[in-house]
N, C-alpha and C. Protein backbone atom coordinates (compact mmCIF):
# COMPACT_ATOMS: atom_id res chain seq x y z
N MET A 1 -58.30 -5.60 45.61
CA MET A 1 -57.51 -6.36 44.67
C MET A 1 -57.51 -5.71 43.29
N ILE A 2 -58.63 -5.22 42.88
CA ILE A 2 -58.72 -4.60 41.56
C ILE A 2 -57.86 -3.34 41.52
N LYS A 3 -57.87 -2.58 42.62
CA LYS A 3 -57.06 -1.37 42.67
C LYS A 3 -55.58 -1.69 42.55
N THR A 4 -55.11 -2.80 43.13
CA THR A 4 -53.72 -3.20 43.04
C THR A 4 -53.35 -3.51 41.60
N LYS A 5 -54.22 -4.25 40.92
CA LYS A 5 -53.95 -4.58 39.52
C LYS A 5 -53.92 -3.30 38.68
N THR A 6 -54.83 -2.41 38.94
CA THR A 6 -54.87 -1.16 38.20
C THR A 6 -53.60 -0.36 38.47
N PHE A 7 -53.17 -0.34 39.74
CA PHE A 7 -51.95 0.37 40.09
C PHE A 7 -50.75 -0.24 39.38
N ARG A 8 -50.64 -1.58 39.40
CA ARG A 8 -49.53 -2.25 38.73
C ARG A 8 -49.56 -1.98 37.23
N THR A 9 -50.74 -2.03 36.66
CA THR A 9 -50.87 -1.76 35.23
C THR A 9 -50.45 -0.33 34.92
N ALA A 10 -50.84 0.60 35.77
CA ALA A 10 -50.47 2.00 35.56
C ALA A 10 -48.97 2.20 35.67
N VAL A 11 -48.34 1.53 36.64
CA VAL A 11 -46.89 1.64 36.80
C VAL A 11 -46.18 1.04 35.60
N LEU A 12 -46.65 -0.12 35.15
CA LEU A 12 -46.05 -0.76 33.98
C LEU A 12 -46.22 0.10 32.74
N ALA A 13 -47.40 0.67 32.56
CA ALA A 13 -47.65 1.53 31.41
C ALA A 13 -46.75 2.77 31.46
N ALA A 14 -46.57 3.33 32.64
CA ALA A 14 -45.70 4.50 32.78
C ALA A 14 -44.25 4.15 32.48
N ALA A 15 -43.81 2.98 32.92
CA ALA A 15 -42.44 2.56 32.67
C ALA A 15 -42.19 2.34 31.19
N VAL A 16 -43.16 1.77 30.50
CA VAL A 16 -43.02 1.52 29.07
C VAL A 16 -43.05 2.83 28.30
N ALA A 17 -43.78 3.81 28.81
CA ALA A 17 -43.93 5.09 28.12
C ALA A 17 -42.71 5.99 28.24
N ILE A 18 -41.73 5.64 29.07
CA ILE A 18 -40.53 6.46 29.22
C ILE A 18 -39.77 6.46 27.89
N PRO A 19 -39.49 7.62 27.33
CA PRO A 19 -38.76 7.66 26.07
C PRO A 19 -37.35 7.10 26.23
N ALA A 20 -36.82 6.58 25.12
CA ALA A 20 -35.48 5.99 25.15
C ALA A 20 -34.43 7.02 25.55
N GLY A 21 -34.60 8.27 25.15
CA GLY A 21 -33.65 9.31 25.50
C GLY A 21 -33.55 9.54 26.99
N ALA A 22 -34.66 9.38 27.69
CA ALA A 22 -34.64 9.56 29.15
C ALA A 22 -33.84 8.46 29.81
N ALA A 23 -33.92 7.26 29.25
CA ALA A 23 -33.15 6.15 29.81
C ALA A 23 -31.66 6.39 29.61
N VAL A 24 -31.30 6.94 28.45
CA VAL A 24 -29.89 7.23 28.17
C VAL A 24 -29.41 8.36 29.07
N ALA A 25 -30.26 9.37 29.28
CA ALA A 25 -29.88 10.51 30.12
C ALA A 25 -29.67 10.08 31.57
N ALA A 26 -30.33 9.01 31.99
CA ALA A 26 -30.18 8.54 33.37
C ALA A 26 -28.87 7.80 33.58
N MET A 27 -28.21 7.40 32.49
CA MET A 27 -26.94 6.68 32.59
C MET A 27 -25.84 7.64 33.01
N PRO A 28 -24.83 7.17 33.74
CA PRO A 28 -23.68 8.02 34.04
C PRO A 28 -22.99 8.45 32.75
N MET A 29 -22.44 9.66 32.73
CA MET A 29 -21.85 10.22 31.51
C MET A 29 -20.77 9.31 30.93
N GLY A 30 -19.98 8.63 31.75
CA GLY A 30 -18.90 7.78 31.26
C GLY A 30 -19.39 6.50 30.62
N ASP A 31 -20.62 6.08 30.93
CA ASP A 31 -21.14 4.82 30.40
C ASP A 31 -21.94 5.00 29.11
N MET A 32 -22.08 6.22 28.63
CA MET A 32 -22.89 6.46 27.44
C MET A 32 -22.14 6.03 26.18
N PRO A 33 -22.88 5.58 25.18
CA PRO A 33 -22.24 5.23 23.91
C PRO A 33 -21.71 6.49 23.23
N MET A 34 -20.76 6.32 22.32
CA MET A 34 -20.17 7.46 21.62
C MET A 34 -21.21 8.09 20.70
N THR A 35 -21.37 9.38 20.80
CA THR A 35 -22.34 10.09 19.97
C THR A 35 -21.69 10.50 18.65
N ALA A 36 -22.52 10.95 17.72
CA ALA A 36 -22.01 11.41 16.43
C ALA A 36 -21.09 12.61 16.62
N GLU A 37 -21.43 13.47 17.58
CA GLU A 37 -20.59 14.65 17.85
C GLU A 37 -19.23 14.25 18.40
N GLN A 38 -19.19 13.23 19.24
CA GLN A 38 -17.91 12.74 19.75
C GLN A 38 -17.08 12.16 18.62
N GLN A 39 -17.71 11.43 17.71
CA GLN A 39 -16.99 10.86 16.58
C GLN A 39 -16.44 11.97 15.69
N TRP A 40 -17.25 13.01 15.46
CA TRP A 40 -16.80 14.14 14.65
C TRP A 40 -15.62 14.83 15.34
N ALA A 41 -15.71 15.03 16.64
CA ALA A 41 -14.62 15.66 17.39
C ALA A 41 -13.36 14.81 17.31
N GLN A 42 -13.52 13.51 17.41
CA GLN A 42 -12.37 12.60 17.33
C GLN A 42 -11.72 12.69 15.95
N THR A 43 -12.53 12.78 14.92
CA THR A 43 -12.01 12.92 13.56
C THR A 43 -11.25 14.24 13.42
N GLU A 44 -11.82 15.31 13.93
CA GLU A 44 -11.17 16.62 13.84
C GLU A 44 -9.88 16.66 14.67
N GLU A 45 -9.84 15.96 15.80
CA GLU A 45 -8.60 15.90 16.58
C GLU A 45 -7.50 15.22 15.78
N GLY A 46 -7.86 14.23 14.99
CA GLY A 46 -6.87 13.55 14.15
C GLY A 46 -6.33 14.44 13.05
N ARG A 47 -7.05 15.50 12.74
CA ARG A 47 -6.64 16.43 11.68
C ARG A 47 -5.88 17.65 12.20
N ILE A 48 -5.66 17.71 13.50
CA ILE A 48 -4.91 18.83 14.07
C ILE A 48 -3.50 18.82 13.49
N MET A 49 -3.08 19.95 12.97
CA MET A 49 -1.74 20.05 12.38
C MET A 49 -0.70 20.06 13.49
N THR A 50 0.32 19.25 13.31
CA THR A 50 1.39 19.19 14.31
C THR A 50 2.63 19.94 13.86
N ARG A 51 2.67 20.29 12.59
CA ARG A 51 3.81 21.05 12.04
C ARG A 51 3.26 22.19 11.20
N PRO A 52 3.97 23.30 11.17
CA PRO A 52 3.49 24.42 10.36
C PRO A 52 3.55 24.09 8.87
N ILE A 53 2.64 24.68 8.12
CA ILE A 53 2.62 24.48 6.67
C ILE A 53 3.90 25.04 6.08
N ALA A 54 4.54 24.26 5.23
CA ALA A 54 5.79 24.62 4.55
C ALA A 54 6.91 24.91 5.55
N GLY A 55 6.76 24.47 6.79
CA GLY A 55 7.80 24.67 7.79
C GLY A 55 7.93 26.10 8.26
N ILE A 56 6.94 26.93 7.94
CA ILE A 56 7.00 28.35 8.30
C ILE A 56 6.24 28.58 9.60
N ALA A 57 6.97 28.82 10.67
CA ALA A 57 6.37 29.06 11.98
C ALA A 57 6.17 30.56 12.15
N ASN A 58 5.07 31.08 11.62
CA ASN A 58 4.77 32.51 11.72
C ASN A 58 3.71 32.76 12.79
N SER A 59 3.25 33.99 12.88
CA SER A 59 2.26 34.33 13.91
C SER A 59 0.96 33.56 13.71
N GLN A 60 0.61 33.28 12.46
CA GLN A 60 -0.62 32.51 12.20
C GLN A 60 -0.51 31.09 12.75
N TRP A 61 0.68 30.50 12.65
CA TRP A 61 0.90 29.16 13.18
C TRP A 61 0.74 29.15 14.70
N PHE A 62 1.33 30.14 15.35
CA PHE A 62 1.23 30.21 16.81
C PHE A 62 -0.20 30.52 17.26
N ASP A 63 -0.91 31.34 16.47
CA ASP A 63 -2.33 31.59 16.76
C ASP A 63 -3.13 30.29 16.64
N TYR A 64 -2.84 29.52 15.59
CA TYR A 64 -3.53 28.24 15.39
C TYR A 64 -3.31 27.32 16.59
N GLN A 65 -2.05 27.19 17.02
CA GLN A 65 -1.75 26.33 18.17
C GLN A 65 -2.48 26.81 19.43
N GLY A 66 -2.48 28.11 19.63
CA GLY A 66 -3.18 28.67 20.79
C GLY A 66 -4.68 28.43 20.73
N ASN A 67 -5.25 28.57 19.54
CA ASN A 67 -6.68 28.34 19.37
C ASN A 67 -7.05 26.88 19.64
N VAL A 68 -6.20 25.95 19.19
CA VAL A 68 -6.45 24.53 19.43
C VAL A 68 -6.41 24.25 20.93
N LEU A 69 -5.41 24.79 21.60
CA LEU A 69 -5.29 24.60 23.05
C LEU A 69 -6.49 25.20 23.78
N GLU A 70 -6.91 26.37 23.37
CA GLU A 70 -8.07 27.02 23.98
C GLU A 70 -9.34 26.19 23.77
N SER A 71 -9.49 25.61 22.57
CA SER A 71 -10.65 24.77 22.28
C SER A 71 -10.67 23.54 23.18
N LYS A 72 -9.50 22.95 23.41
CA LYS A 72 -9.42 21.77 24.28
C LYS A 72 -9.80 22.12 25.71
N LYS A 73 -9.32 23.27 26.19
CA LYS A 73 -9.65 23.70 27.56
C LYS A 73 -11.15 23.98 27.69
N GLU A 74 -11.71 24.60 26.66
CA GLU A 74 -13.13 24.91 26.68
C GLU A 74 -13.97 23.63 26.68
N LEU A 75 -13.55 22.63 25.90
CA LEU A 75 -14.26 21.34 25.89
C LEU A 75 -14.24 20.73 27.28
N SER A 76 -13.07 20.72 27.91
CA SER A 76 -12.95 20.16 29.25
C SER A 76 -13.88 20.87 30.23
N SER A 77 -13.91 22.17 30.16
CA SER A 77 -14.76 22.97 31.04
C SER A 77 -16.24 22.68 30.77
N ASP A 78 -16.61 22.63 29.49
CA ASP A 78 -18.00 22.37 29.13
C ASP A 78 -18.45 20.99 29.58
N LEU A 79 -17.56 20.00 29.46
CA LEU A 79 -17.93 18.64 29.87
C LEU A 79 -18.08 18.53 31.38
N LYS A 80 -17.29 19.30 32.12
CA LYS A 80 -17.43 19.29 33.58
C LYS A 80 -18.78 19.86 34.01
N ARG A 81 -19.27 20.83 33.25
CA ARG A 81 -20.56 21.46 33.57
C ARG A 81 -21.74 20.71 32.97
N ALA A 82 -21.50 19.77 32.07
CA ALA A 82 -22.59 19.05 31.40
C ALA A 82 -23.39 18.24 32.41
N THR A 83 -24.69 18.39 32.34
CA THR A 83 -25.56 17.67 33.27
C THR A 83 -26.34 16.56 32.58
N ASP A 84 -26.37 16.58 31.25
CA ASP A 84 -27.09 15.54 30.53
C ASP A 84 -26.44 15.29 29.18
N LEU A 85 -27.00 14.37 28.44
CA LEU A 85 -26.45 13.97 27.15
C LEU A 85 -26.44 15.14 26.17
N GLU A 86 -27.49 15.94 26.19
CA GLU A 86 -27.57 17.06 25.26
C GLU A 86 -26.44 18.07 25.49
N ASP A 87 -26.13 18.34 26.74
CA ASP A 87 -25.02 19.26 27.06
C ASP A 87 -23.69 18.71 26.54
N ALA A 88 -23.47 17.42 26.73
CA ALA A 88 -22.23 16.80 26.26
C ALA A 88 -22.16 16.83 24.74
N ARG A 89 -23.28 16.55 24.09
CA ARG A 89 -23.30 16.58 22.62
C ARG A 89 -23.01 17.98 22.11
N ASP A 90 -23.59 18.99 22.75
CA ASP A 90 -23.33 20.38 22.36
C ASP A 90 -21.85 20.72 22.52
N ALA A 91 -21.26 20.28 23.62
CA ALA A 91 -19.85 20.57 23.88
C ALA A 91 -18.96 19.94 22.82
N TYR A 92 -19.19 18.67 22.50
CA TYR A 92 -18.38 18.00 21.48
C TYR A 92 -18.60 18.60 20.10
N GLY A 93 -19.84 18.96 19.79
CA GLY A 93 -20.13 19.57 18.50
C GLY A 93 -19.43 20.91 18.33
N GLU A 94 -19.48 21.72 19.39
CA GLU A 94 -18.81 23.02 19.36
C GLU A 94 -17.30 22.85 19.23
N TYR A 95 -16.76 21.89 19.95
CA TYR A 95 -15.32 21.61 19.92
C TYR A 95 -14.88 21.20 18.51
N ALA A 96 -15.61 20.28 17.90
CA ALA A 96 -15.27 19.82 16.56
C ALA A 96 -15.35 20.97 15.56
N HIS A 97 -16.39 21.79 15.70
CA HIS A 97 -16.58 22.92 14.80
C HIS A 97 -15.43 23.92 14.94
N GLU A 98 -15.02 24.20 16.17
CA GLU A 98 -13.91 25.13 16.40
C GLU A 98 -12.60 24.60 15.84
N LEU A 99 -12.32 23.31 16.04
CA LEU A 99 -11.09 22.73 15.49
C LEU A 99 -11.07 22.84 13.98
N LYS A 100 -12.19 22.53 13.35
CA LYS A 100 -12.26 22.60 11.89
C LYS A 100 -12.07 24.04 11.40
N ASP A 101 -12.78 24.98 12.02
CA ASP A 101 -12.65 26.38 11.62
C ASP A 101 -11.23 26.89 11.79
N ASN A 102 -10.59 26.57 12.91
CA ASN A 102 -9.21 27.01 13.14
C ASN A 102 -8.27 26.45 12.09
N ARG A 103 -8.41 25.17 11.77
CA ARG A 103 -7.55 24.53 10.78
C ARG A 103 -7.75 25.16 9.40
N LEU A 104 -9.01 25.34 9.01
CA LEU A 104 -9.29 25.89 7.69
C LEU A 104 -8.86 27.35 7.58
N ASP A 105 -9.03 28.12 8.65
CA ASP A 105 -8.59 29.52 8.63
C ASP A 105 -7.08 29.61 8.46
N TYR A 106 -6.35 28.78 9.18
CA TYR A 106 -4.89 28.77 9.08
C TYR A 106 -4.46 28.33 7.68
N ALA A 107 -5.07 27.27 7.16
CA ALA A 107 -4.72 26.78 5.83
C ALA A 107 -5.05 27.81 4.76
N LYS A 108 -6.18 28.51 4.92
CA LYS A 108 -6.56 29.54 3.95
C LYS A 108 -5.55 30.69 3.95
N TYR A 109 -5.16 31.13 5.13
CA TYR A 109 -4.18 32.21 5.24
C TYR A 109 -2.88 31.81 4.55
N MET A 110 -2.41 30.61 4.83
CA MET A 110 -1.15 30.16 4.25
C MET A 110 -1.27 29.98 2.74
N SER A 111 -2.42 29.52 2.26
CA SER A 111 -2.58 29.36 0.81
C SER A 111 -2.60 30.71 0.11
N GLU A 112 -3.15 31.74 0.78
CA GLU A 112 -3.12 33.09 0.21
C GLU A 112 -1.70 33.62 0.12
N LYS A 113 -0.81 33.12 0.97
CA LYS A 113 0.60 33.51 0.93
C LYS A 113 1.41 32.62 -0.02
N GLY A 114 0.73 31.66 -0.67
CA GLY A 114 1.41 30.81 -1.65
C GLY A 114 1.87 29.47 -1.11
N HIS A 115 1.48 29.13 0.10
CA HIS A 115 1.87 27.85 0.70
C HIS A 115 0.62 27.00 0.89
N THR A 116 0.61 25.83 0.32
CA THR A 116 -0.57 24.97 0.43
C THR A 116 -0.29 23.77 1.33
N VAL A 117 -1.37 23.18 1.80
CA VAL A 117 -1.27 21.99 2.63
C VAL A 117 -1.03 20.81 1.70
N PRO A 118 0.06 20.06 1.91
CA PRO A 118 0.30 18.91 1.05
C PRO A 118 -0.79 17.85 1.24
N ARG A 119 -1.21 17.24 0.14
CA ARG A 119 -2.24 16.20 0.19
C ARG A 119 -1.77 14.99 -0.58
N VAL A 120 -2.18 13.85 -0.11
CA VAL A 120 -1.87 12.59 -0.78
C VAL A 120 -3.18 11.94 -1.16
N TYR A 121 -3.31 11.56 -2.43
CA TYR A 121 -4.52 10.89 -2.90
C TYR A 121 -4.19 9.45 -3.21
N LEU A 122 -4.97 8.54 -2.66
CA LEU A 122 -4.77 7.11 -2.90
C LEU A 122 -5.86 6.61 -3.83
N GLU A 123 -5.48 5.83 -4.82
CA GLU A 123 -6.44 5.23 -5.74
C GLU A 123 -6.28 3.73 -5.70
N ASN A 124 -7.35 3.04 -6.09
CA ASN A 124 -7.30 1.57 -6.10
C ASN A 124 -6.35 1.07 -7.15
């Protein structure tokens, strides 16, 4: 009888000692809460340019569109290979970083040519 209690106590202690991250990693990928990297990626997706700066569709614009498409394909591929939460977070973080870099590189090139990204500032 004492051994049973000790065994139950050991099992309970082991269950309590499981880190919270392990419990999240055991969840199916679709049921996980949105991570900071996913939120960042979602924000960067909202900033994807849909029209060329100043209406000039040059080689830089087409490169930008191609880079965005390539980033989306790479995210999809990385998520298919993701086996845990850390892999998914890395994929979304890389995706958001690539989208931001592509957008800023294109905007920088166009600003060097004298065309800037229009901005609207709202005040109270």
